[in-house]
Amino acid sequence: ATVFCSGAVIRAEERTENLYASIDAIADKVERSLTKYKERKQDKHPNHGARPQFVEPPTEKPAAAAKAASPSRIVKKKEFPMPPMSVEDALECLDFLDHDFYVFRNSASGEINVVYERIEGGYGIIEPEK
């Protein structure tokens, strides 16, 4: 399940033998993540409510060819808004996703950056050379 909330993306995934157990588990995960997101927003902006504002989900464009896909072919394309944000906000977004990395536009430089979880622990950032 993916929830788009005030520019943040909250994602949860669960697999069990029972469909209803999976739905319940996802609902619990999303609820915890939304609560955590709301608390963080209130900590950063104590005078503002943390009411989620839902945005349009990313649009997916199917690959043009119906040919057999080889590993070197792009088979899926995603487009999504990328408003500028701080590295700290990008790390927050990474925390809510079920991914190892998060691509964002750095508000300090205007450049596209990637934050990622390091295998050794902690986080890393990839920035373009200047």
PDB file of C-alpha atoms in Angstrom:
ATOM      1  CA  ALA A   1       0.000   0.000   0.000  1.00  0.00           C
ATOM      2  CA  THR A   2       1.231   3.498  -0.794  1.00  0.00           C
ATOM      3  CA  VAL A   3      -0.089   6.711   0.766  1.00  0.00           C
ATOM      4  CA  PHE A   4       0.888  10.114  -0.636  1.00  0.00           C
ATOM      5  CA  CYS A   5       0.779  12.644   2.178  1.00  0.00           C
ATOM      6  CA  SER A   6       1.927  16.301   2.074  1.00  0.00           C
ATOM      7  CA  GLY A   7       4.709  15.526  -0.356  1.00  0.00           C
ATOM      8  CA  ALA A   8       5.812  12.477   1.635  1.00  0.00           C
ATOM      9  CA  VAL A   9       5.256   8.910   0.534  1.00  0.00           C
ATOM     10  CA  ILE A  10       4.360   6.306   3.130  1.00  0.00           C
ATOM     11  CA  ARG A  11       4.648   2.733   1.942  1.00  0.00           C
ATOM     12  CA  ALA A  12       3.919  -0.637   3.524  1.00  0.00           C
ATOM     13  CA  GLU A  13       4.094  -4.159   2.189  1.00  0.00           C
ATOM     14  CA  GLU A  14       3.058  -7.441   3.725  1.00  0.00           C
ATOM     15  CA  ARG A  15       2.753 -11.015   2.467  1.00  0.00           C
ATOM     16  CA  THR A  16       0.954 -13.772   4.300  1.00  0.00           C
ATOM     17  CA  GLU A  17      -1.072 -16.821   3.328  1.00  0.00           C
ATOM     18  CA  ASN A  18      -4.267 -15.037   4.410  1.00  0.00           C
ATOM     19  CA  LEU A  19      -5.433 -12.001   2.422  1.00  0.00           C
ATOM     20  CA  TYR A  20      -7.281 -10.473   5.383  1.00  0.00           C
ATOM     21  CA  ALA A  21      -4.287 -10.916   7.703  1.00  0.00           C
ATOM     22  CA  SER A  22      -2.128  -9.100   5.138  1.00  0.00           C
ATOM     23  CA  ILE A  23      -4.622  -6.240   4.889  1.00  0.00           C
ATOM     24  CA  ASP A  24      -4.759  -5.921   8.685  1.00  0.00           C
ATOM     25  CA  ALA A  25      -0.958  -5.943   8.926  1.00  0.00           C
ATOM     26  CA  ILE A  26      -0.631  -3.268   6.221  1.00  0.00           C
ATOM     27  CA  ALA A  27      -3.278  -1.109   7.880  1.00  0.00           C
ATOM     28  CA  ASP A  28      -1.357  -1.315  11.180  1.00  0.00           C
ATOM     29  CA  LYS A  29       1.938  -0.419   9.485  1.00  0.00           C
ATOM     30  CA  VAL A  30       0.426   2.536   7.610  1.00  0.00           C
ATOM     31  CA  GLU A  31      -1.299   3.778  10.766  1.00  0.00           C
ATOM     32  CA  ARG A  32       1.989   3.659  12.731  1.00  0.00           C
ATOM     33  CA  SER A  33       3.848   5.434   9.930  1.00  0.00           C
ATOM     34  CA  LEU A  34       1.187   8.133   9.623  1.00  0.00           C
ATOM     35  CA  THR A  35       1.251   8.693  13.388  1.00  0.00           C
ATOM     36  CA  LYS A  36       5.056   8.935  13.307  1.00  0.00           C
ATOM     37  CA  TYR A  37       4.866  11.327  10.335  1.00  0.00           C
ATOM     38  CA  LYS A  38       2.278  13.495  12.089  1.00  0.00           C
ATOM     39  CA  GLU A  39       4.389  13.667  15.265  1.00  0.00           C
ATOM     40  CA  ARG A  40       7.497  14.646  13.324  1.00  0.00           C
ATOM     41  CA  LYS A  41       5.595  17.350  11.454  1.00  0.00           C
ATOM     42  CA  GLN A  42       4.228  18.726  14.738  1.00  0.00           C
ATOM     43  CA  ASP A  43       7.736  18.726  16.243  1.00  0.00           C
ATOM     44  CA  LYS A  44       9.071  20.734  13.274  1.00  0.00           C
ATOM     45  CA  HIS A  45       6.093  23.085  13.008  1.00  0.00           C
ATOM     46  CA  PRO A  46       4.397  23.257  16.417  1.00  0.00           C
ATOM     47  CA  ASN A  47       1.974  25.997  15.278  1.00  0.00           C
ATOM     48  CA  HIS A  48       0.742  24.076  12.234  1.00  0.00           C
ATOM     49  CA  GLY A  49      -1.632  21.128  12.207  1.00  0.00           C
ATOM     50  CA  ALA A  50      -0.312  17.966  10.643  1.00  0.00           C
ATOM     51  CA  ARG A  51      -3.364  17.361   8.499  1.00  0.00           C
ATOM     52  CA  PRO A  52      -2.287  15.154   5.573  1.00  0.00           C
ATOM     53  CA  GLN A  53      -2.816  16.602   2.118  1.00  0.00           C
ATOM     54  CA  PHE A  54      -3.085  13.867  -0.437  1.00  0.00           C
ATOM     55  CA  VAL A  55      -1.410  14.463  -3.771  1.00  0.00           C
ATOM     56  CA  GLU A  56      -1.739  12.666  -7.058  1.00  0.00           C
ATOM     57  CA  PRO A  57       0.173   9.369  -7.125  1.00  0.00           C
ATOM     58  CA  PRO A  58       3.034   8.972  -9.571  1.00  0.00           C
ATOM     59  CA  THR A  59       1.912   8.140 -13.074  1.00  0.00           C
ATOM     60  CA  GLU A  60       3.297   4.987 -14.562  1.00  0.00           C
ATOM     61  CA  LYS A  61       3.810   4.760 -18.291  1.00  0.00           C
ATOM     62  CA  PRO A  62       3.947   1.245 -19.720  1.00  0.00           C
ATOM     63  CA  ALA A  63       6.804   0.293 -21.980  1.00  0.00           C
ATOM     64  CA  ALA A  64       5.927   0.911 -25.619  1.00  0.00           C
ATOM     65  CA  ALA A  65       6.971  -2.474 -26.928  1.00  0.00           C
ATOM     66  CA  ALA A  66       5.057  -5.629 -26.174  1.00  0.00           C
ATOM     67  CA  LYS A  67       8.139  -7.608 -27.152  1.00  0.00           C
ATOM     68  CA  ALA A  68       9.817  -9.973 -24.746  1.00  0.00           C
ATOM     69  CA  ALA A  69      11.633  -7.841 -22.184  1.00  0.00           C
ATOM     70  CA  SER A  70      15.326  -8.418 -21.843  1.00  0.00           C
ATOM     71  CA  PRO A  71      17.239  -7.391 -18.700  1.00  0.00           C
ATOM     72  CA  SER A  72      18.727  -4.417 -20.547  1.00  0.00           C
ATOM     73  CA  ARG A  73      15.343  -2.937 -21.508  1.00  0.00           C
ATOM     74  CA  ILE A  74      13.436  -0.372 -19.497  1.00  0.00           C
ATOM     75  CA  VAL A  75      10.085  -1.989 -18.782  1.00  0.00           C
ATOM     76  CA  LYS A  76       8.580   0.583 -16.436  1.00  0.00           C
ATOM     77  CA  LYS A  77       8.706   4.361 -16.164  1.00  0.00           C
ATOM     78  CA  LYS A  78       7.554   6.487 -13.239  1.00  0.00           C
ATOM     79  CA  GLU A  79       7.084  10.227 -13.133  1.00  0.00           C
ATOM     80  CA  PHE A  80       6.448  12.099  -9.920  1.00  0.00           C
ATOM     81  CA  PRO A  81       6.705  15.619  -8.527  1.00  0.00           C
ATOM     82  CA  MET A  82      10.006  16.403  -6.877  1.00  0.00           C
ATOM     83  CA  PRO A  83       9.687  19.544  -4.764  1.00  0.00           C
ATOM     84  CA  PRO A  84      12.905  20.827  -3.182  1.00  0.00           C
ATOM     85  CA  MET A  85      13.591  19.505   0.320  1.00  0.00           C
ATOM     86  CA  SER A  86      16.397  19.376   2.838  1.00  0.00           C
ATOM     87  CA  VAL A  87      18.581  16.320   3.348  1.00  0.00           C
ATOM     88  CA  GLU A  88      16.899  15.834   6.747  1.00  0.00           C
ATOM     89  CA  ASP A  89      13.452  15.790   5.122  1.00  0.00           C
ATOM     90  CA  ALA A  90      14.692  13.307   2.511  1.00  0.00           C
ATOM     91  CA  LEU A  91      15.959  11.021   5.292  1.00  0.00           C
ATOM     92  CA  GLU A  92      12.516  11.272   6.907  1.00  0.00           C
ATOM     93  CA  CYS A  93      10.901  10.235   3.629  1.00  0.00           C
ATOM     94  CA  LEU A  94      13.346   7.342   3.300  1.00  0.00           C
ATOM     95  CA  ASP A  95      12.324   6.242   6.776  1.00  0.00           C
ATOM     96  CA  PHE A  96       8.681   5.939   5.654  1.00  0.00           C
ATOM     97  CA  LEU A  97       9.424   3.990   2.470  1.00  0.00           C
ATOM     98  CA  ASP A  98      10.180   0.328   2.118  1.00  0.00           C
ATOM     99  CA  HIS A  99      13.244   1.109  -0.021  1.00  0.00           C
ATOM    100  CA  ASP A 100      16.991   1.386   0.508  1.00  0.00           C
ATOM    101  CA  PHE A 101      17.236   4.784  -1.214  1.00  0.00           C
ATOM    102  CA  TYR A 102      15.319   8.004  -1.868  1.00  0.00           C
ATOM    103  CA  VAL A 103      15.809  10.396  -4.812  1.00  0.00           C
ATOM    104  CA  PHE A 104      15.074  14.078  -4.144  1.00  0.00           C
ATOM    105  CA  ARG A 105      15.836  17.650  -5.233  1.00  0.00           C
ATOM    106  CA  ASN A 106      18.141  19.215  -2.644  1.00  0.00           C
ATOM    107  CA  SER A 107      16.766  22.618  -1.602  1.00  0.00           C
ATOM    108  CA  ALA A 108      20.261  23.879  -0.754  1.00  0.00           C
ATOM    109  CA  SER A 109      21.808  23.127  -4.158  1.00  0.00           C
ATOM    110  CA  GLY A 110      18.822  22.637  -6.479  1.00  0.00           C
ATOM    111  CA  GLU A 111      20.451  19.406  -7.674  1.00  0.00           C
ATOM    112  CA  ILE A 112      19.029  15.883  -7.741  1.00  0.00           C
ATOM    113  CA  ASN A 113      20.523  13.837  -4.867  1.00  0.00           C
ATOM    114  CA  VAL A 114      20.072  10.320  -3.513  1.00  0.00           C
ATOM    115  CA  VAL A 115      20.116   9.341   0.155  1.00  0.00           C
ATOM    116  CA  TYR A 116      20.550   5.663   0.959  1.00  0.00           C
ATOM    117  CA  GLU A 117      20.916   3.249   3.839  1.00  0.00           C
ATOM    118  CA  ARG A 118      24.447   1.923   4.183  1.00  0.00           C
ATOM    119  CA  ILE A 119      24.970  -1.795   4.828  1.00  0.00           C
ATOM    120  CA  GLU A 120      27.376  -0.881   7.652  1.00  0.00           C
ATOM    121  CA  GLY A 121      24.689   1.304   9.219  1.00  0.00           C
ATOM    122  CA  GLY A 122      23.904   4.983   8.896  1.00  0.00           C
ATOM    123  CA  TYR A 123      23.112   6.808   5.695  1.00  0.00           C
ATOM    124  CA  GLY A 124      24.953   8.024   2.630  1.00  0.00           C
ATOM    125  CA  ILE A 125      24.233  10.748   0.092  1.00  0.00           C
ATOM    126  CA  ILE A 126      25.058  10.838  -3.611  1.00  0.00           C
ATOM    127  CA  GLU A 127      25.543  14.293  -5.136  1.00  0.00           C
ATOM    128  CA  PRO A 128      26.592  15.291  -8.653  1.00  0.00           C
ATOM    129  CA  GLU A 129      30.108  16.633  -9.124  1.00  0.00           C
ATOM    130  CA  LYS A 130      30.404  20.367  -9.472  1.00  0.00           C
TER     131      LYS A 130
END
